[in-house]
PDB file of C-alpha atoms and ligand atoms in Angstrom:
ATOM      1  CA  UNK P   1       3.048  14.671 -10.036  1.00 74.00           C
ATOM      2  CA  UNK P   2       1.817  12.008 -12.446  1.00 87.00           C
ATOM      3  CA  UNK P   3      -0.780   9.804 -10.785  1.00 95.00           C
ATOM      4  CA  UNK P   4      -2.099   6.411 -11.865  1.00 96.00           C
ATOM      5  CA  UNK P   5      -5.587   5.009 -11.764  1.00 97.00           C
ATOM      6  CA  UNK P   6      -6.395   1.380 -10.942  1.00 98.00           C
ATOM      7  CA  UNK P   7      -9.453  -0.445 -12.245  1.00 98.00           C
ATOM      8  CA  UNK P   8     -10.309  -3.756 -10.641  1.00 98.00           C
ATOM      9  CA  UNK P   9     -13.002  -5.766 -12.394  1.00 98.00           C
ATOM     10  CA  UNK P  10     -14.520  -9.076 -11.269  1.00 98.00           C
ATOM     11  CA  UNK P  11     -11.290 -10.241  -9.632  1.00 98.00           C
ATOM     12  CA  UNK P  12     -11.273 -13.707  -8.095  1.00 97.00           C
ATOM     13  CA  UNK P  13      -8.428 -15.280  -6.195  1.00 98.00           C
ATOM     14  CA  UNK P  14      -8.173 -18.802  -4.794  1.00 97.00           C
ATOM     15  CA  UNK P  15      -5.636 -20.346  -2.442  1.00 97.00           C
ATOM     16  CA  UNK P  16      -6.261 -23.986  -3.363  1.00 96.00           C
ATOM     17  CA  UNK P  17      -9.944 -24.487  -2.629  1.00 96.00           C
ATOM     18  CA  UNK P  18     -10.156 -21.336  -0.484  1.00 97.00           C
ATOM     19  CA  UNK P  19     -11.920 -18.435  -2.204  1.00 98.00           C
ATOM     20  CA  UNK P  20      -9.927 -15.428  -0.957  1.00 98.00           C
ATOM     21  CA  UNK P  21     -11.294 -12.684  -3.279  1.00 98.00           C
ATOM     22  CA  UNK P  22     -14.817 -12.897  -4.645  1.00 98.00           C
ATOM     23  CA  UNK P  23     -15.754 -10.903  -7.769  1.00 98.00           C
ATOM     24  CA  UNK P  24     -14.067  -7.720  -6.552  1.00 98.00           C
ATOM     25  CA  UNK P  25     -14.949  -4.510  -8.426  1.00 98.00           C
ATOM     26  CA  UNK P  26     -13.154  -1.362  -7.315  1.00 98.00           C
ATOM     27  CA  UNK P  27     -12.060   1.852  -9.031  1.00 98.00           C
ATOM     28  CA  UNK P  28      -9.064   3.702  -7.596  1.00 98.00           C
ATOM     29  CA  UNK P  29      -9.162   7.246  -9.004  1.00 97.00           C
ATOM     30  CA  UNK P  30      -5.901   9.047  -9.831  1.00 98.00           C
ATOM     31  CA  UNK P  31      -4.505  11.391  -7.222  1.00 97.00           C
ATOM     32  CA  UNK P  32      -6.838  10.115  -4.506  1.00 97.00           C
ATOM     33  CA  UNK P  33      -6.422   8.089  -1.315  1.00 98.00           C
ATOM     34  CA  UNK P  34      -8.330   4.825  -1.004  1.00 98.00           C
ATOM     35  CA  UNK P  35      -8.305   2.990   2.329  1.00 98.00           C
ATOM     36  CA  UNK P  36      -9.021  -0.731   2.546  1.00 98.00           C
ATOM     37  CA  UNK P  37     -10.441  -1.783   5.885  1.00 98.00           C
ATOM     38  CA  UNK P  38     -12.046  -4.919   7.298  1.00 97.00           C
ATOM     39  CA  UNK P  39     -11.466  -7.766   9.738  1.00 96.00           C
ATOM     40  CA  UNK P  40      -8.313  -9.890   9.819  1.00 95.00           C
ATOM     41  CA  UNK P  41      -8.299 -12.452   7.018  1.00 96.00           C
ATOM     42  CA  UNK P  42     -10.833 -10.543   4.907  1.00 98.00           C
ATOM     43  CA  UNK P  43      -8.472 -10.300   1.907  1.00 98.00           C
ATOM     44  CA  UNK P  44      -7.130  -6.736   2.210  1.00 98.00           C
ATOM     45  CA  UNK P  45      -3.450  -7.639   1.709  1.00 98.00           C
ATOM     46  CA  UNK P  46      -4.337 -10.095  -1.041  1.00 98.00           C
ATOM     47  CA  UNK P  47      -6.279  -7.423  -2.949  1.00 98.00           C
ATOM     48  CA  UNK P  48      -3.502  -4.855  -2.477  1.00 98.00           C
ATOM     49  CA  UNK P  49      -0.895  -7.338  -3.730  1.00 97.00           C
ATOM     50  CA  UNK P  50      -2.988  -8.092  -6.821  1.00 97.00           C
ATOM     51  CA  UNK P  51      -2.516  -4.426  -7.800  1.00 98.00           C
ATOM     52  CA  UNK P  52       1.203  -4.938  -8.503  1.00 96.00           C
ATOM     53  CA  UNK P  53       0.791  -8.639  -9.299  1.00 96.00           C
ATOM     54  CA  UNK P  54       2.797  -9.751  -6.261  1.00 95.00           C
ATOM     55  CA  UNK P  55      -0.234 -11.988  -5.940  1.00 96.00           C
ATOM     56  CA  UNK P  56      -1.649 -13.665  -9.033  1.00 94.00           C
ATOM     57  CA  UNK P  57      -5.367 -13.388  -9.506  1.00 95.00           C
ATOM     58  CA  UNK P  58      -7.258 -16.250 -11.107  1.00 93.00           C
ATOM     59  CA  UNK P  59      -9.861 -14.355 -13.090  1.00 93.00           C
ATOM     60  CA  UNK P  60     -10.994 -10.814 -13.751  1.00 95.00           C
ATOM     61  CA  UNK P  61      -8.835  -7.806 -14.549  1.00 95.00           C
ATOM     62  CA  UNK P  62      -6.577  -5.347 -12.796  1.00 97.00           C
ATOM     63  CA  UNK P  63      -5.687  -2.385 -14.997  1.00 97.00           C
ATOM     64  CA  UNK P  64      -3.163   0.335 -14.188  1.00 97.00           C
ATOM     65  CA  UNK P  65      -3.906   3.398 -16.335  1.00 97.00           C
ATOM     66  CA  UNK P  66      -5.921   1.123 -18.592  1.00 95.00           C
ATOM     67  CA  UNK P  67      -3.158  -1.447 -19.021  1.00 95.00           C
ATOM     68  CA  UNK P  68      -3.744  -4.987 -17.776  1.00 95.00           C
ATOM     69  CA  UNK P  69      -1.114  -5.977 -15.188  1.00 96.00           C
ATOM     70  CA  UNK P  70       0.209  -9.540 -15.067  1.00 95.00           C
ATOM     71  CA  UNK P  71      -1.436 -10.667 -18.297  1.00 94.00           C
ATOM     72  CA  UNK P  72      -1.125  -9.603 -21.954  1.00 93.00           C
ATOM     73  CA  UNK P  73      -4.670 -10.846 -22.464  1.00 87.00           C
ATOM     74  CA  UNK P  74      -6.994 -12.757 -20.131  1.00 80.00           C
ATOM     75  CA  UNK P  75      -5.247 -16.051 -19.288  1.00 81.00           C
ATOM     76  CA  UNK P  76      -2.000 -15.141 -21.111  1.00 90.00           C
ATOM     77  CA  UNK P  77       0.808 -14.270 -18.665  1.00 93.00           C
ATOM     78  CA  UNK P  78       2.887 -11.212 -19.342  1.00 95.00           C
ATOM     79  CA  UNK P  79       6.672 -11.577 -19.673  1.00 96.00           C
ATOM     80  CA  UNK P  80       8.806 -10.919 -16.594  1.00 95.00           C
ATOM     81  CA  UNK P  81      10.414  -7.985 -18.346  1.00 95.00           C
ATOM     82  CA  UNK P  82       7.090  -6.323 -19.125  1.00 96.00           C
ATOM     83  CA  UNK P  83       5.842  -6.919 -15.582  1.00 96.00           C
ATOM     84  CA  UNK P  84       9.011  -5.346 -14.135  1.00 94.00           C
ATOM     85  CA  UNK P  85       8.508  -2.399 -16.470  1.00 93.00           C
ATOM     86  CA  UNK P  86       4.944  -1.885 -15.201  1.00 95.00           C
ATOM     87  CA  UNK P  87       6.046  -2.241 -11.579  1.00 95.00           C
ATOM     88  CA  UNK P  88       8.555   0.589 -11.994  1.00 94.00           C
ATOM     89  CA  UNK P  89       5.754   3.073 -11.449  1.00 95.00           C
ATOM     90  CA  UNK P  90       4.329   1.323  -8.375  1.00 97.00           C
ATOM     91  CA  UNK P  91       5.819   1.766  -4.908  1.00 97.00           C
ATOM     92  CA  UNK P  92       5.027  -0.469  -1.977  1.00 96.00           C
ATOM     93  CA  UNK P  93       5.487  -0.053   1.767  1.00 96.00           C
ATOM     94  CA  UNK P  94       4.921  -2.970   4.135  1.00 94.00           C
ATOM     95  CA  UNK P  95       4.366  -3.365   7.845  1.00 92.00           C
ATOM     96  CA  UNK P  96       7.964  -4.594   8.142  1.00 91.00           C
ATOM     97  CA  UNK P  97      10.413  -2.020   6.847  1.00 90.00           C
ATOM     98  CA  UNK P  98      12.789  -4.487   5.117  1.00 92.00           C
ATOM     99  CA  UNK P  99      15.817  -2.195   5.267  1.00 96.00           C
ATOM    100  CA  UNK P 100      19.372  -3.477   4.747  1.00 97.00           C
ATOM    101  CA  UNK P 101      20.915  -3.576   8.245  1.00 97.00           C
ATOM    102  CA  UNK P 102      24.480  -3.052   6.986  1.00 97.00           C
ATOM    103  CA  UNK P 103      23.665   0.124   5.041  1.00 97.00           C
ATOM    104  CA  UNK P 104      22.955   3.666   6.230  1.00 98.00           C
ATOM    105  CA  UNK P 105      19.544   5.229   5.630  1.00 98.00           C
ATOM    106  CA  UNK P 106      21.115   7.167   2.752  1.00 98.00           C
ATOM    107  CA  UNK P 107      22.546   4.004   1.166  1.00 98.00           C
ATOM    108  CA  UNK P 108      19.287   2.117   1.685  1.00 98.00           C
ATOM    109  CA  UNK P 109      17.417   4.717  -0.363  1.00 98.00           C
ATOM    110  CA  UNK P 110      20.138   5.045  -3.021  1.00 98.00           C
ATOM    111  CA  UNK P 111      20.534   1.279  -3.538  1.00 97.00           C
ATOM    112  CA  UNK P 112      17.443   0.745  -5.725  1.00 94.00           C
ATOM    113  CA  UNK P 113      18.224   3.842  -7.778  1.00 96.00           C
ATOM    114  CA  UNK P 114      21.655   2.427  -8.619  1.00 97.00           C
ATOM    115  CA  UNK P 115      20.640  -1.218  -9.104  1.00 94.00           C
ATOM    116  CA  UNK P 116      17.180  -0.883 -10.650  1.00 91.00           C
ATOM    117  CA  UNK P 117      17.315   2.525 -12.294  1.00 92.00           C
ATOM    118  CA  UNK P 118      20.956   2.453 -13.293  1.00 94.00           C
ATOM    119  CA  UNK P 119      21.732   5.892 -11.840  1.00 97.00           C
ATOM    120  CA  UNK P 120      25.345   6.772 -11.125  1.00 97.00           C
ATOM    121  CA  UNK P 121      26.256   6.578  -7.450  1.00 97.00           C
ATOM    122  CA  UNK P 122      26.541  10.378  -7.225  1.00 97.00           C
ATOM    123  CA  UNK P 123      23.121  10.975  -8.822  1.00 97.00           C
ATOM    124  CA  UNK P 124      21.527   8.253  -6.690  1.00 98.00           C
ATOM    125  CA  UNK P 125      22.948   9.718  -3.478  1.00 98.00           C
ATOM    126  CA  UNK P 126      21.647  13.186  -4.414  1.00 97.00           C
ATOM    127  CA  UNK P 127      18.164  11.929  -5.183  1.00 97.00           C
ATOM    128  CA  UNK P 128      18.164   9.749  -2.040  1.00 98.00           C
ATOM    129  CA  UNK P 129      19.087  12.763   0.080  1.00 98.00           C
ATOM    130  CA  UNK P 130      16.141  14.707  -1.388  1.00 97.00           C
ATOM    131  CA  UNK P 131      13.751  11.837  -0.625  1.00 97.00           C
ATOM    132  CA  UNK P 132      15.019  11.564   2.948  1.00 97.00           C
ATOM    133  CA  UNK P 133      14.659  15.313   3.451  1.00 96.00           C
ATOM    134  CA  UNK P 134      11.078  15.022   2.274  1.00 95.00           C
ATOM    135  CA  UNK P 135      10.256  12.505   5.028  1.00 95.00           C
ATOM    136  CA  UNK P 136      11.987  14.699   7.619  1.00 95.00           C
ATOM    137  CA  UNK P 137      15.180  12.668   7.976  1.00 97.00           C
ATOM    138  CA  UNK P 138      17.806  14.982   6.508  1.00 96.00           C
ATOM    139  CA  UNK P 139      19.704  14.821   9.807  1.00 97.00           C
ATOM    140  CA  UNK P 140      19.618  11.002  10.120  1.00 97.00           C
ATOM    141  CA  UNK P 141      20.894   9.981   6.690  1.00 97.00           C
ATOM    142  CA  UNK P 142      24.127   8.534   8.037  1.00 98.00           C
ATOM    143  CA  UNK P 143      22.433   6.293  10.591  1.00 98.00           C
ATOM    144  CA  UNK P 144      22.118   2.564  10.164  1.00 97.00           C
ATOM    145  CA  UNK P 145      18.617   1.111  10.773  1.00 97.00           C
ATOM    146  CA  UNK P 146      19.648  -0.160  14.212  1.00 97.00           C
ATOM    147  CA  UNK P 147      20.183   3.469  15.206  1.00 97.00           C
ATOM    148  CA  UNK P 148      16.775   4.658  14.013  1.00 97.00           C
ATOM    149  CA  UNK P 149      13.416   4.396  15.768  1.00 95.00           C
ATOM    150  CA  UNK P 150      10.686   2.270  14.192  1.00 95.00           C
ATOM    151  CA  UNK P 151       8.925   5.378  12.916  1.00 95.00           C
ATOM    152  CA  UNK P 152      12.158   6.669  11.396  1.00 96.00           C
ATOM    153  CA  UNK P 153      12.861   3.282   9.793  1.00 97.00           C
ATOM    154  CA  UNK P 154       9.420   3.286   8.229  1.00 95.00           C
ATOM    155  CA  UNK P 155      10.008   6.812   6.925  1.00 96.00           C
ATOM    156  CA  UNK P 156      13.256   5.557   5.307  1.00 97.00           C
ATOM    157  CA  UNK P 157      11.183   2.802   3.675  1.00 97.00           C
ATOM    158  CA  UNK P 158       8.757   5.438   2.361  1.00 97.00           C
ATOM    159  CA  UNK P 159      11.672   7.569   1.119  1.00 97.00           C
ATOM    160  CA  UNK P 160      13.071   4.516  -0.662  1.00 97.00           C
ATOM    161  CA  UNK P 161       9.754   4.054  -2.452  1.00 97.00           C
ATOM    162  CA  UNK P 162       9.192   7.706  -3.397  1.00 96.00           C
ATOM    163  CA  UNK P 163      12.784   8.122  -4.630  1.00 96.00           C
ATOM    164  CA  UNK P 164      11.759   5.820  -7.499  1.00 96.00           C
ATOM    165  CA  UNK P 165       9.125   8.428  -8.485  1.00 95.00           C
ATOM    166  CA  UNK P 166       6.107   6.115  -8.480  1.00 96.00           C
ATOM    167  CA  UNK P 167       2.693   7.042  -9.851  1.00 97.00           C
ATOM    168  CA  UNK P 168       0.933   4.731  -7.415  1.00 98.00           C
ATOM    169  CA  UNK P 169       1.797   3.884  -3.808  1.00 98.00           C
ATOM    170  CA  UNK P 170       0.534   0.784  -2.035  1.00 98.00           C
ATOM    171  CA  UNK P 171       0.735   0.643   1.773  1.00 97.00           C
ATOM    172  CA  UNK P 172       0.010  -2.500   3.781  1.00 97.00           C
ATOM    173  CA  UNK P 173      -0.536  -1.548   7.440  1.00 96.00           C
ATOM    174  CA  UNK P 174       2.508   0.745   7.473  1.00 95.00           C
ATOM    175  CA  UNK P 175       2.048   1.729  11.122  1.00 95.00           C
ATOM    176  CA  UNK P 176       0.904  -1.481  12.764  1.00 92.00           C
ATOM    177  CA  UNK P 177       4.397  -2.586  13.835  1.00 91.00           C
ATOM    178  CA  UNK P 178       5.044   0.784  15.510  1.00 92.00           C
ATOM    179  CA  UNK P 179       4.731   1.886  19.105  1.00 91.00           C
ATOM    180  CA  UNK P 180       1.686   4.156  19.401  1.00 89.00           C
ATOM    181  CA  UNK P 181       3.727   7.329  19.913  1.00 90.00           C
ATOM    182  CA  UNK P 182       5.532   6.786  16.586  1.00 92.00           C
ATOM    183  CA  UNK P 183       2.425   6.246  14.450  1.00 93.00           C
ATOM    184  CA  UNK P 184       1.708   9.963  13.956  1.00 93.00           C
ATOM    185  CA  UNK P 185       5.023  10.853  12.295  1.00 94.00           C
ATOM    186  CA  UNK P 186       4.537   8.158   9.650  1.00 95.00           C
ATOM    187  CA  UNK P 187       0.897   9.112   9.037  1.00 95.00           C
ATOM    188  CA  UNK P 188       1.988  12.748   8.646  1.00 95.00           C
ATOM    189  CA  UNK P 189       4.455  11.813   5.907  1.00 96.00           C
ATOM    190  CA  UNK P 190       1.667   9.876   4.174  1.00 96.00           C
ATOM    191  CA  UNK P 191      -0.674  12.860   4.495  1.00 96.00           C
ATOM    192  CA  UNK P 192       1.917  15.078   2.806  1.00 96.00           C
ATOM    193  CA  UNK P 193       2.245  12.614  -0.067  1.00 96.00           C
ATOM    194  CA  UNK P 194      -1.534  12.519  -0.392  1.00 96.00           C
ATOM    195  CA  UNK P 195      -1.761  16.315  -0.474  1.00 95.00           C
ATOM    196  CA  UNK P 196       0.725  16.356  -3.363  1.00 95.00           C
ATOM    197  CA  UNK P 197      -1.663  14.279  -5.438  1.00 95.00           C
ATOM    198  CA  UNK P 198      -0.162  10.781  -5.178  1.00 97.00           C
ATOM    199  CA  UNK P 199      -2.558   7.916  -5.870  1.00 98.00           C
ATOM    200  CA  UNK P 200      -2.467   5.894  -2.673  1.00 98.00           C
ATOM    201  CA  UNK P 201      -4.077   2.627  -1.615  1.00 98.00           C
ATOM    202  CA  UNK P 202      -3.704   2.059   2.108  1.00 98.00           C
ATOM    203  CA  UNK P 203      -4.622  -1.048   4.085  1.00 98.00           C
ATOM    204  CA  UNK P 204      -5.025   0.291   7.580  1.00 96.00           C
ATOM    205  CA  UNK P 205      -6.437  -0.237  11.029  1.00 92.00           C
ATOM    206  CA  UNK P 206      -6.088   3.497  11.677  1.00 92.00           C
ATOM    207  CA  UNK P 207      -9.689   4.632  11.407  1.00 94.00           C
ATOM    208  CA  UNK P 208      -8.596   8.209  12.133  1.00 92.00           C
ATOM    209  CA  UNK P 209      -6.433   8.197   9.005  1.00 94.00           C
ATOM    210  CA  UNK P 210      -9.269   6.649   6.975  1.00 96.00           C
ATOM    211  CA  UNK P 211     -11.712   9.254   8.328  1.00 95.00           C
ATOM    212  CA  UNK P 212      -9.544  12.323   7.759  1.00 93.00           C
ATOM    213  CA  UNK P 213      -7.281  11.547   4.814  1.00 94.00           C
ATOM    214  CA  UNK P 214      -9.064   9.015   2.589  1.00 97.00           C
ATOM    215  CA  UNK P 215     -11.203  10.098  -0.355  1.00 97.00           C
ATOM    216  CA  UNK P 216     -12.923   6.726  -0.348  1.00 98.00           C
ATOM    217  CA  UNK P 217     -13.018   3.732   1.980  1.00 98.00           C
ATOM    218  CA  UNK P 218     -13.605   0.153   0.870  1.00 98.00           C
ATOM    219  CA  UNK P 219     -14.746  -2.451   3.401  1.00 98.00           C
ATOM    220  CA  UNK P 220     -13.923  -6.112   2.853  1.00 98.00           C
ATOM    221  CA  UNK P 221     -15.165  -9.157   4.708  1.00 98.00           C
ATOM    222  CA  UNK P 222     -14.544 -12.818   3.897  1.00 98.00           C
ATOM    223  CA  UNK P 223     -13.184 -11.970   0.459  1.00 98.00           C
ATOM    224  CA  UNK P 224     -16.177  -9.836  -0.466  1.00 98.00           C
ATOM    225  CA  UNK P 225     -16.155  -6.109  -1.093  1.00 98.00           C
ATOM    226  CA  UNK P 226     -19.115  -5.183   1.082  1.00 98.00           C
ATOM    227  CA  UNK P 227     -19.227  -1.436   0.356  1.00 98.00           C
ATOM    228  CA  UNK P 228     -17.205   1.488  -1.037  1.00 98.00           C
ATOM    229  CA  UNK P 229     -18.157   4.985  -0.043  1.00 98.00           C
ATOM    230  CA  UNK P 230     -16.875   8.266   1.352  1.00 97.00           C
ATOM    231  CA  UNK P 231     -15.136   7.950   4.733  1.00 97.00           C
ATOM    232  CA  UNK P 232     -18.186   9.420   6.409  1.00 97.00           C
ATOM    233  CA  UNK P 233     -20.514   7.039   4.581  1.00 97.00           C
ATOM    234  CA  UNK P 234     -18.579   3.971   5.749  1.00 97.00           C
ATOM    235  CA  UNK P 235     -17.434   5.121   9.187  1.00 97.00           C
ATOM    236  CA  UNK P 236     -20.339   7.275  10.372  1.00 96.00           C
ATOM    237  CA  UNK P 237     -23.341   6.051   8.406  1.00 96.00           C
ATOM    238  CA  UNK P 238     -22.634   2.411   7.587  1.00 96.00           C
ATOM    239  CA  UNK P 239     -25.570   0.733   5.905  1.00 95.00           C
ATOM    240  CA  UNK P 240     -24.382  -2.857   6.077  1.00 97.00           C
ATOM    241  CA  UNK P 241     -24.694  -4.794   9.354  1.00 97.00           C
ATOM    242  CA  UNK P 242     -21.223  -6.321   8.852  1.00 97.00           C
ATOM    243  CA  UNK P 243     -19.626  -2.849   8.830  1.00 98.00           C
ATOM    244  CA  UNK P 244     -21.676  -1.752  11.839  1.00 97.00           C
ATOM    245  CA  UNK P 245     -20.520  -4.809  13.766  1.00 97.00           C
ATOM    246  CA  UNK P 246     -16.851  -4.267  12.772  1.00 96.00           C
ATOM    247  CA  UNK P 247     -16.978  -0.633  13.909  1.00 96.00           C
ATOM    248  CA  UNK P 248     -18.631  -1.560  17.216  1.00 94.00           C
ATOM    249  CA  UNK P 249     -15.791  -3.990  17.964  1.00 93.00           C
ATOM    250  CA  UNK P 250     -13.229  -1.385  16.876  1.00 92.00           C
ATOM    251  CA  UNK P 251     -14.676   1.277  19.191  1.00 89.00           C
ATOM    252  CA  UNK P 252     -14.890  -1.158  22.114  1.00 90.00           C
ATOM    253  CA  UNK P 253     -11.208  -2.060  21.693  1.00 87.00           C
ATOM    254  CA  UNK P 254     -10.089   1.519  21.321  1.00 84.00           C
ATOM    255  CA  UNK P 255     -11.981   3.090  24.197  1.00 75.00           C
ATOM    256  CA  UNK P 256     -11.069   2.809  27.825  1.00 65.00           C
TER     257      UNK P 256
HETATM  258  N1  LIG M   1      -0.447 -18.015   0.769  1.00 91.58           N
HETATM  259  C1  LIG M   1      -1.650 -18.325   1.262  1.00 91.58           C
HETATM  260  N2  LIG M   1      -2.116 -19.592   1.240  1.00 91.58           N
HETATM  261  C2  LIG M   1      -3.337 -19.906   1.707  1.00 91.58           C
HETATM  262  N3  LIG M   1      -4.198 -19.015   2.228  1.00 91.58           N
HETATM  263  C3  LIG M   1      -3.800 -17.746   2.279  1.00 91.58           C
HETATM  264  C4  LIG M   1      -2.514 -17.327   1.808  1.00 91.58           C
HETATM  265  N4  LIG M   1      -2.403 -15.997   1.991  1.00 91.58           N
HETATM  266  C5  LIG M   1      -3.573 -15.599   2.557  1.00 91.58           C
HETATM  267  N5  LIG M   1      -4.404 -16.642   2.725  1.00 91.58           N
HETATM  268  C6  LIG M   1      -5.771 -16.590   3.293  1.00 91.58           C
HETATM  269  O1  LIG M   1      -6.526 -15.653   2.542  1.00 91.58           O
HETATM  270  C7  LIG M   1      -7.341 -14.862   3.409  1.00 91.58           C
HETATM  271  C8  LIG M   1      -7.057 -13.406   3.181  1.00 91.58           C
HETATM  272  O2  LIG M   1      -5.744 -13.118   3.630  1.00 91.58           O
HETATM  273  P1  LIG M   1      -5.158 -11.636   3.694  1.00 91.58           P
HETATM  274  O3  LIG M   1      -3.762 -11.744   4.136  1.00 91.58           O
HETATM  275  O4  LIG M   1      -5.428 -10.980   2.399  1.00 91.58           O
HETATM  276  O5  LIG M   1      -6.085 -10.998   4.825  1.00 91.58           O
HETATM  277  P2  LIG M   1      -6.017  -9.526   5.484  1.00 91.58           P
HETATM  278  O6  LIG M   1      -7.364  -8.920   5.322  1.00 91.58           O
HETATM  279  O7  LIG M   1      -4.853  -8.800   4.933  1.00 91.58           O
HETATM  280  O8  LIG M   1      -5.808  -9.866   7.024  1.00 91.58           O
HETATM  281  P3  LIG M   1      -4.931  -9.098   8.169  1.00 91.58           P
HETATM  282  O9  LIG M   1      -5.749  -7.902   8.600  1.00 91.58           O
HETATM  283  O10 LIG M   1      -4.805 -10.103   9.264  1.00 91.58           O
HETATM  284  O11 LIG M   1      -3.610  -8.738   7.555  1.00 91.58           O
HETATM  285  C9  LIG M   1      -7.067 -15.340   4.834  1.00 91.58           C
HETATM  286  O12 LIG M   1      -8.101 -16.200   5.237  1.00 91.58           O
HETATM  287  C10 LIG M   1      -5.761 -16.070   4.717  1.00 91.58           C
HETATM  288  O13 LIG M   1      -5.698 -17.129   5.631  1.00 91.58           O
HETATM  289 MG1  LIG M   2      -3.068  -8.122   5.764  1.00 91.58          MG
END
């Protein structure tokens, strides 16, 4: 599998006067899993969305495999066509699955292959079936989203992304809309993708996933990247008081 790297250098992002990302520096190595964690409102989604330019950044650089995304040169916006071309290799999975309600799982996955990739319907359906088998849904392909559980719907959304053969996958809290008993099946699919060498950036509240699957964990607070380290460095030996305080609150909420 081809895997992308992402280099983020001195990225700043403002919403009006509000400074949402402050001089962020982060290297996402190819074929590795990077988890972004931190309190609500710390800028995790904003940073993730800068990586495929769903969110414009105001200064600094985001490079995918060395190529600046969003701009041809600092301050000079890239054409829509070039941006779409770069985004072809980037998959994204959100908290909400965003499936078409009137299409089966199979059609949901095939749709982008036909419309965006220009595959014939037959080729798209074959590739979609492979992607659905990979996420363990070979037997549910004919179901509409209303006849799938939340965990199954999210796996269809992952299949839809991987069918496009991305080199980078961005996940924004993919399990936080799910009932607790359905979280594991989605995390397992993500673990499989990770073990195949996909570059993954995952915003998550699942500290277990960050601890066991991530290669590195980045902690954000108030738009600042406080620390990046191994999972054990951040989760078991945090040096910064802000991370210690976040983890204390997390453990209080998750113990009973
Ligand atoms: N479109 C917007 N306009 C103004 N402010 C925004 C906008 N989007 C986000 N923000 C602000 O930017 C900050 C970072 O938001 P972001 O969504 O990146 O946080 P987050 O870390 O993903 O939080 P959560 O864990 O709740 O999803 C927040 O304070 C938020 O209120
Ligand atoms: Mg968010």
